[in-house]
PDB file of C-alpha atoms in Angstrom:
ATOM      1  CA  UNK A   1      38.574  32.564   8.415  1.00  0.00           C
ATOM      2  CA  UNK A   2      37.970  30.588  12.064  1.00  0.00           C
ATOM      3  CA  UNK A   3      39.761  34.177  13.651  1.00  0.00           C
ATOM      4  CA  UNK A   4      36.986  36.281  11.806  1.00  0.00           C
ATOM      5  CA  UNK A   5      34.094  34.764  13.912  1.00  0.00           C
ATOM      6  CA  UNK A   6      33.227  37.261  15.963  1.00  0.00           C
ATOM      7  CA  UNK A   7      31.330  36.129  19.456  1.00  0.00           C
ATOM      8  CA  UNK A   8      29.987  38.364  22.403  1.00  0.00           C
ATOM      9  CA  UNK A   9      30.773  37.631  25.885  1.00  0.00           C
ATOM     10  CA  UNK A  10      27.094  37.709  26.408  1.00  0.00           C
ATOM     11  CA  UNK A  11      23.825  37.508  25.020  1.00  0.00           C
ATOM     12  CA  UNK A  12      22.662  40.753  23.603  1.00  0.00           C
ATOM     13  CA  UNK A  13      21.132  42.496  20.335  1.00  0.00           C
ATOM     14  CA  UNK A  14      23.281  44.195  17.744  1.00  0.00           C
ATOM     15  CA  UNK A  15      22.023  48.067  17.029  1.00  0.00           C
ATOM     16  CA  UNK A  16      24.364  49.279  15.270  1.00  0.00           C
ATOM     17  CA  UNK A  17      27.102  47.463  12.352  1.00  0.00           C
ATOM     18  CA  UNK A  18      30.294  49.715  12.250  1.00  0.00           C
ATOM     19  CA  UNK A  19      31.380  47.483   8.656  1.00  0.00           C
ATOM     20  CA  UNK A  20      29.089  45.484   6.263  1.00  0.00           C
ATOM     21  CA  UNK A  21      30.191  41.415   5.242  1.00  0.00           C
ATOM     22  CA  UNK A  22      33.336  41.802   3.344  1.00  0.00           C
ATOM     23  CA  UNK A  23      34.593  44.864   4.153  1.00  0.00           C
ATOM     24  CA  UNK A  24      37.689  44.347   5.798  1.00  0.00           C
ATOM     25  CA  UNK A  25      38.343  44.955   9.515  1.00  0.00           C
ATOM     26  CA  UNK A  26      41.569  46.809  10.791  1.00  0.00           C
ATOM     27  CA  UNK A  27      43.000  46.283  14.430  1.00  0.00           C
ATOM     28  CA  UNK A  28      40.665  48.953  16.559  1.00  0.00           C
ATOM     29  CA  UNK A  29      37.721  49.231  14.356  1.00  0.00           C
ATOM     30  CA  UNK A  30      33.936  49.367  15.942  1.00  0.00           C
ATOM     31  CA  UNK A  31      32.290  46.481  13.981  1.00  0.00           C
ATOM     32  CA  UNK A  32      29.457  46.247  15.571  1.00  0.00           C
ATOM     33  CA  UNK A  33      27.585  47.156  18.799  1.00  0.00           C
ATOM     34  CA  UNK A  34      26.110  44.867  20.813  1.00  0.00           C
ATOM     35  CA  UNK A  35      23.412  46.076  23.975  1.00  0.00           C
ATOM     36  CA  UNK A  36      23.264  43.442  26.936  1.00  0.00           C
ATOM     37  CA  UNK A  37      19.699  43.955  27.785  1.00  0.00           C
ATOM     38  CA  UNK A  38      20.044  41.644  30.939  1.00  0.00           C
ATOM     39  CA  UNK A  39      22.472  43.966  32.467  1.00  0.00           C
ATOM     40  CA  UNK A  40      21.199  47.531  31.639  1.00  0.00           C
ATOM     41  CA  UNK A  41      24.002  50.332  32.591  1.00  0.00           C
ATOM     42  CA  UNK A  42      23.876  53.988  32.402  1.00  0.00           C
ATOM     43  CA  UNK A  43      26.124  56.309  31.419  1.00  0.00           C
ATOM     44  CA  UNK A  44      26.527  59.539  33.026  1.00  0.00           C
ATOM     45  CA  UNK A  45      29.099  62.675  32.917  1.00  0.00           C
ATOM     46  CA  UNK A  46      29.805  65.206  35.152  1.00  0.00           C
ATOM     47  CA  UNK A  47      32.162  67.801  35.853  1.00  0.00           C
ATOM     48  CA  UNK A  48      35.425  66.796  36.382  1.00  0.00           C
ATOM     49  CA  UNK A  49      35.258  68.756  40.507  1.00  0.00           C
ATOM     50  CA  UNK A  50      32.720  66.645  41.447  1.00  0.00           C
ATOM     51  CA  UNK A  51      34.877  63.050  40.791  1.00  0.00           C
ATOM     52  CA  UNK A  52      36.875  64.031  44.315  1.00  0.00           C
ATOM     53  CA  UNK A  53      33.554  63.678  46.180  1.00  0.00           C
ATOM     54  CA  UNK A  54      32.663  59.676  44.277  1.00  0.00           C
ATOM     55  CA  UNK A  55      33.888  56.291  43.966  1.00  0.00           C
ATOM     56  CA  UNK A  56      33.445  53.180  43.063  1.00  0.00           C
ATOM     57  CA  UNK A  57      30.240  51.420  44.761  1.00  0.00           C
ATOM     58  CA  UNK A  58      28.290  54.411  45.871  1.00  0.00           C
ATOM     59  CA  UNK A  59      24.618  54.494  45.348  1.00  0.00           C
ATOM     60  CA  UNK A  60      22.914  57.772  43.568  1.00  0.00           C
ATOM     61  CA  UNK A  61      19.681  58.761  42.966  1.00  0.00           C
ATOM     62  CA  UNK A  62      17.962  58.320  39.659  1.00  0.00           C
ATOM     63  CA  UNK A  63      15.078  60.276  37.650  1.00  0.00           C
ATOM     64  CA  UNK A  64      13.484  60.377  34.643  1.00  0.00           C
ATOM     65  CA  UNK A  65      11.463  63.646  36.400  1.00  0.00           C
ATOM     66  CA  UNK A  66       7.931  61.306  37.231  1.00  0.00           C
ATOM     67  CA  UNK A  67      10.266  58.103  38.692  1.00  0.00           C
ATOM     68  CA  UNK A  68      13.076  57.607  40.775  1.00  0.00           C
ATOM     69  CA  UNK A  69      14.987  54.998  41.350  1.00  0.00           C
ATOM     70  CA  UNK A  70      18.934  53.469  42.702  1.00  0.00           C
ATOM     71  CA  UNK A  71      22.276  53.395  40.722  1.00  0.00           C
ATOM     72  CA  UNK A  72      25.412  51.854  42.094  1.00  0.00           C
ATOM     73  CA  UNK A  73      28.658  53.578  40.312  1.00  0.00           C
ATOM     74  CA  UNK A  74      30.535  50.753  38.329  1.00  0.00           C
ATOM     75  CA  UNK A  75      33.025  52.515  36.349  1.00  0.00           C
ATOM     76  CA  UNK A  76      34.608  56.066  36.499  1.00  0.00           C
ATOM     77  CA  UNK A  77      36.288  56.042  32.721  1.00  0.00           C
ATOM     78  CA  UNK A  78      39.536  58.839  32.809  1.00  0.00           C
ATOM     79  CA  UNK A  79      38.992  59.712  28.747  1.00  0.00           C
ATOM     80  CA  UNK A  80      36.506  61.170  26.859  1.00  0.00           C
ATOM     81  CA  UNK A  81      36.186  65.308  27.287  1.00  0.00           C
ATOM     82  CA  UNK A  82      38.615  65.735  29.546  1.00  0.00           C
ATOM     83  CA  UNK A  83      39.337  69.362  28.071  1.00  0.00           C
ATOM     84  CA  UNK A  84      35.933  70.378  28.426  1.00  0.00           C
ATOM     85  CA  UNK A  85      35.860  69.270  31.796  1.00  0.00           C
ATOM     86  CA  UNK A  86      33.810  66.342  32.248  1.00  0.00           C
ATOM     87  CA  UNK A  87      33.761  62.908  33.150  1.00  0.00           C
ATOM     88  CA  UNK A  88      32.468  59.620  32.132  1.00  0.00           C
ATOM     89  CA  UNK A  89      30.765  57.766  34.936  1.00  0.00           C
ATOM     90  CA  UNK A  90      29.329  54.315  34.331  1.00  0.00           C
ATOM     91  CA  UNK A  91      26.175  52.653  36.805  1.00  0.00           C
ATOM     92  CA  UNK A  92      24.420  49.926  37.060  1.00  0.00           C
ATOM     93  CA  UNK A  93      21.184  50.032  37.826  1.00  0.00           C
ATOM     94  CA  UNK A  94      19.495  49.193  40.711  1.00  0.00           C
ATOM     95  CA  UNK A  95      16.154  49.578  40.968  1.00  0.00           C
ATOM     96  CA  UNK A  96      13.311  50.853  38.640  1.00  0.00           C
ATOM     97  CA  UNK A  97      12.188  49.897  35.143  1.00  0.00           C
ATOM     98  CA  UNK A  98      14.077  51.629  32.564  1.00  0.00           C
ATOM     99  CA  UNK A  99      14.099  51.832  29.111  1.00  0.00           C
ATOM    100  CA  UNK A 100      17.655  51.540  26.488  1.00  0.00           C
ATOM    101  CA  UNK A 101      18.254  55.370  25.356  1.00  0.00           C
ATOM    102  CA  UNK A 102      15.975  56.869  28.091  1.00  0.00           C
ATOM    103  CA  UNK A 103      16.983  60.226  29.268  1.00  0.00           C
ATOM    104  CA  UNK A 104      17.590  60.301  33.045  1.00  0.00           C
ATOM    105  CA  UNK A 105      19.195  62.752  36.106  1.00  0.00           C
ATOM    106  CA  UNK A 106      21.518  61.431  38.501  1.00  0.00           C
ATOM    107  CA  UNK A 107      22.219  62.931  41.864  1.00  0.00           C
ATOM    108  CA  UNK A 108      26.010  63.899  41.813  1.00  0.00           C
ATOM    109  CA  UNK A 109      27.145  64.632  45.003  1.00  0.00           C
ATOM    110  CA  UNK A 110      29.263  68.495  44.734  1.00  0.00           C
ATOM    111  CA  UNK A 111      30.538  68.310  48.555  1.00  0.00           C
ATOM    112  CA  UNK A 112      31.557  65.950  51.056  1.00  0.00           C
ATOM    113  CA  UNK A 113      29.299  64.693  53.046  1.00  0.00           C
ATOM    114  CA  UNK A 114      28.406  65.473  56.334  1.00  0.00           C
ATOM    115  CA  UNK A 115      25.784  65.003  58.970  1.00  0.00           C
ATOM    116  CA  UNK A 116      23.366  68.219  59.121  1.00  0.00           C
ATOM    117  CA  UNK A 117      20.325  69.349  60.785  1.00  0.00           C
ATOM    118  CA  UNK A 118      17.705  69.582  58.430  1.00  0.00           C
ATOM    119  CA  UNK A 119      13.807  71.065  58.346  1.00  0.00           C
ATOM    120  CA  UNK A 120      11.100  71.050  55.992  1.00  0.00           C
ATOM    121  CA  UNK A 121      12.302  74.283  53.438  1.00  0.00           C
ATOM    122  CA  UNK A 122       8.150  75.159  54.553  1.00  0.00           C
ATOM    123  CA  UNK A 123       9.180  76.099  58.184  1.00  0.00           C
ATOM    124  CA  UNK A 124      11.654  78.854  57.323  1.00  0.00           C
ATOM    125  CA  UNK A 125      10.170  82.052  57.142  1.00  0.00           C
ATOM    126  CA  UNK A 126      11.910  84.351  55.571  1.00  0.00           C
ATOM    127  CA  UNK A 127      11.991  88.467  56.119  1.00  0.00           C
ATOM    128  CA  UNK A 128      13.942  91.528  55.336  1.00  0.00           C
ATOM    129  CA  UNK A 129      15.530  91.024  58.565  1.00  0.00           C
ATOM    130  CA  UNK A 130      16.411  87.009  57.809  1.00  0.00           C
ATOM    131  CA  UNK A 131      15.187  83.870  57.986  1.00  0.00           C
ATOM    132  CA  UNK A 132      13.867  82.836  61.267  1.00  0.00           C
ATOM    133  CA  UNK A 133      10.952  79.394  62.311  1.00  0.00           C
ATOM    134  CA  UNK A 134       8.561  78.791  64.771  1.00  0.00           C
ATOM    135  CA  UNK A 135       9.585  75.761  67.321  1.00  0.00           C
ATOM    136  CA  UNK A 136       6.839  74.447  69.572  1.00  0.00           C
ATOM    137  CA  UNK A 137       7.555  74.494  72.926  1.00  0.00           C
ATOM    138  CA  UNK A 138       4.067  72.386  73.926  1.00  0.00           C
ATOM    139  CA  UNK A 139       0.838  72.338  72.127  1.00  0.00           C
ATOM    140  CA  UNK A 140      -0.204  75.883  73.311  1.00  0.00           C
ATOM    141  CA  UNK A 141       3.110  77.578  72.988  1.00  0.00           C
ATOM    142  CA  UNK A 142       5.717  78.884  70.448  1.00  0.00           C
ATOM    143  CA  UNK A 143       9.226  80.574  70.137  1.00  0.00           C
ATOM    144  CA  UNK A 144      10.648  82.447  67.273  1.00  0.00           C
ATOM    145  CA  UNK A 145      14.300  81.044  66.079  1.00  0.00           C
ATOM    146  CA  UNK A 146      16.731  83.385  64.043  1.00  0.00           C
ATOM    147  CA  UNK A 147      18.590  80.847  61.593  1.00  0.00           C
ATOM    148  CA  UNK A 148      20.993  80.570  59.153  1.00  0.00           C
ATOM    149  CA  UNK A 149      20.015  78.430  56.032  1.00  0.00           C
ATOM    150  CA  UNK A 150      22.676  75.961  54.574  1.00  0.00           C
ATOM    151  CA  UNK A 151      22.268  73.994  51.350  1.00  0.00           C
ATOM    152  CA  UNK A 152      18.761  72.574  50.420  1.00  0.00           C
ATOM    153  CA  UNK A 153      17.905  69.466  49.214  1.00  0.00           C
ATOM    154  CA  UNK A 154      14.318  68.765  47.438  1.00  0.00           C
ATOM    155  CA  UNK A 155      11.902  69.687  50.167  1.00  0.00           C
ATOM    156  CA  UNK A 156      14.588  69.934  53.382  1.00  0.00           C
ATOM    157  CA  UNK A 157      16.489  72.420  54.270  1.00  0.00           C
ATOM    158  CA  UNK A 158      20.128  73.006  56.654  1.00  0.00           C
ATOM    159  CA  UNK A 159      19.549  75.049  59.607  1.00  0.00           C
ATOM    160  CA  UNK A 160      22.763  76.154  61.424  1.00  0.00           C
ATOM    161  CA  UNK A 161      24.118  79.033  64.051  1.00  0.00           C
ATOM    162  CA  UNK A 162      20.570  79.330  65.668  1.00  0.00           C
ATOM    163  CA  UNK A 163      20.940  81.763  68.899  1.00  0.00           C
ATOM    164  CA  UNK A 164      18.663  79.113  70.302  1.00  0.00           C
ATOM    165  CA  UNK A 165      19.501  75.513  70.197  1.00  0.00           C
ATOM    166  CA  UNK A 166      17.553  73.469  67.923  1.00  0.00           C
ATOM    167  CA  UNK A 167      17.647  69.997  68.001  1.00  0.00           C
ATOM    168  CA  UNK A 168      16.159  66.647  65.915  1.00  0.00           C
ATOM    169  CA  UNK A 169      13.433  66.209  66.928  1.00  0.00           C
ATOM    170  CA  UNK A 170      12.312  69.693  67.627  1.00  0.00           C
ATOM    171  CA  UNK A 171       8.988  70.350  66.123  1.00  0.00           C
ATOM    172  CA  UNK A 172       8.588  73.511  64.115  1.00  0.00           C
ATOM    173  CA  UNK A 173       5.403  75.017  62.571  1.00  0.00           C
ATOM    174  CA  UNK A 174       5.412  74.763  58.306  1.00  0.00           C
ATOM    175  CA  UNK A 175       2.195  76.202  57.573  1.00  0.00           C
ATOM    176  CA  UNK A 176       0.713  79.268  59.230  1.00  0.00           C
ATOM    177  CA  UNK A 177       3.626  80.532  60.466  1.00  0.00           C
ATOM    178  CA  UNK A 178       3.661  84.007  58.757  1.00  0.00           C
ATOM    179  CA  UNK A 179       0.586  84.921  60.611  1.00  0.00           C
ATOM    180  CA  UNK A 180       1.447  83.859  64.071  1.00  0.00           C
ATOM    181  CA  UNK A 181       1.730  87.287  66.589  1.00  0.00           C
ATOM    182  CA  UNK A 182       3.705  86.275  70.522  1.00  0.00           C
ATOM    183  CA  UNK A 183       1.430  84.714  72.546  1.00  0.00           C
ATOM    184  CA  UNK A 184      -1.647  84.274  70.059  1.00  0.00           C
ATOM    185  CA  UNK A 185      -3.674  81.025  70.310  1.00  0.00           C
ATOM    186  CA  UNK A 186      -3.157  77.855  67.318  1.00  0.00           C
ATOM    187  CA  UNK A 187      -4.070  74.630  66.693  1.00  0.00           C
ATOM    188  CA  UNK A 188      -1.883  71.821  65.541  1.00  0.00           C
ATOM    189  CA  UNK A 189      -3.138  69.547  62.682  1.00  0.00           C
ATOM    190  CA  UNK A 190      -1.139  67.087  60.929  1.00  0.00           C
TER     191      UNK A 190
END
């Protein structure tokens, strides 16, 4: 009877009994399930390409689509659907208020990371021809850039292979830039 005592390793609130008082408990069995709402965690799954390009520690993005927030990946679990491809990832959260069975996103990286150039997606203007921006040269003049656009994310962009140089810190034109005829006069607001 002393070995049927069951105790968590933390405190927590049971929300779900796998067997009722009596019933008898084989090796393996879920009895009960137990939520440590101190230590919230999320659980995530992704496609199994994607594990290549995490590991244990790094820090993801967050959303419920209004919020965002920090996760730090605690646990990459090797079972569940493996035949269908996916992966169990397990975070712990690190910053927003979240709520126990809340939907949310997480930013999975797909690529290794690298260090890019990057523009508002507003400055690239795109034509038949391609994509090209407008870089200021000084606050009365402008040049016209042919680019290449590389992957996106949320509102900036990868620029690469300009025939022109463009560096950080270049400033390029994101609104009005369709209009704009070779030597025309602007005005810069911010």
């Amino acid at each position: 009877i002393a070995a049927s005592k069951l105790r968590a390793q933390f405190d927590g609130t049971i929300t779900e009994h796998g067997i009722q008082p009596g019933e008898w408990a084989s090796p393996g069995r879920e009895v009960i399930r137990v939520v440590n709402l101190a230590a919230k965690e999320v659980l995530a799954r992704t496609a199994l390409e994607n594990i290549r390009f995490l590991k244990t520690g790094d820090e993801l993005e967050i959303s419920d689509g209004k919020n965002t927030g920090k996760v730090q990946l605690a646990a990459m679990v090797p079972i569940g659907e493996i035949s269908d491809g996916v992966y169990e990832l397990r975070f712990s959260l690190l910053s927003g208020d979240w709520r126990v069975g809340q939907s949310l996103s997480i930013k999975v990286p797909q690529s290794q990371s690298s260090s890019v150039l990057t523009i508002p997606r507003d400055a690239i203007l795109l034509r038949s021809g391609g994509s090209s921006i407008i870089r200021l040269i000084d606050d009365s003049s402008f040049e016209r850039i042919n680019v290449q656009t590389g992957l996106g994310n949320t509102d900036r962009i990868e620029v690469k292979n300009s025939e022109k140089q463009l560096t950080a810190g270049d400033r390029v034109i994101i609104r009005g830039g369709e209009r704009l005829q070779d030597g025309q006069e602007f005005v810069i607001k911010n």
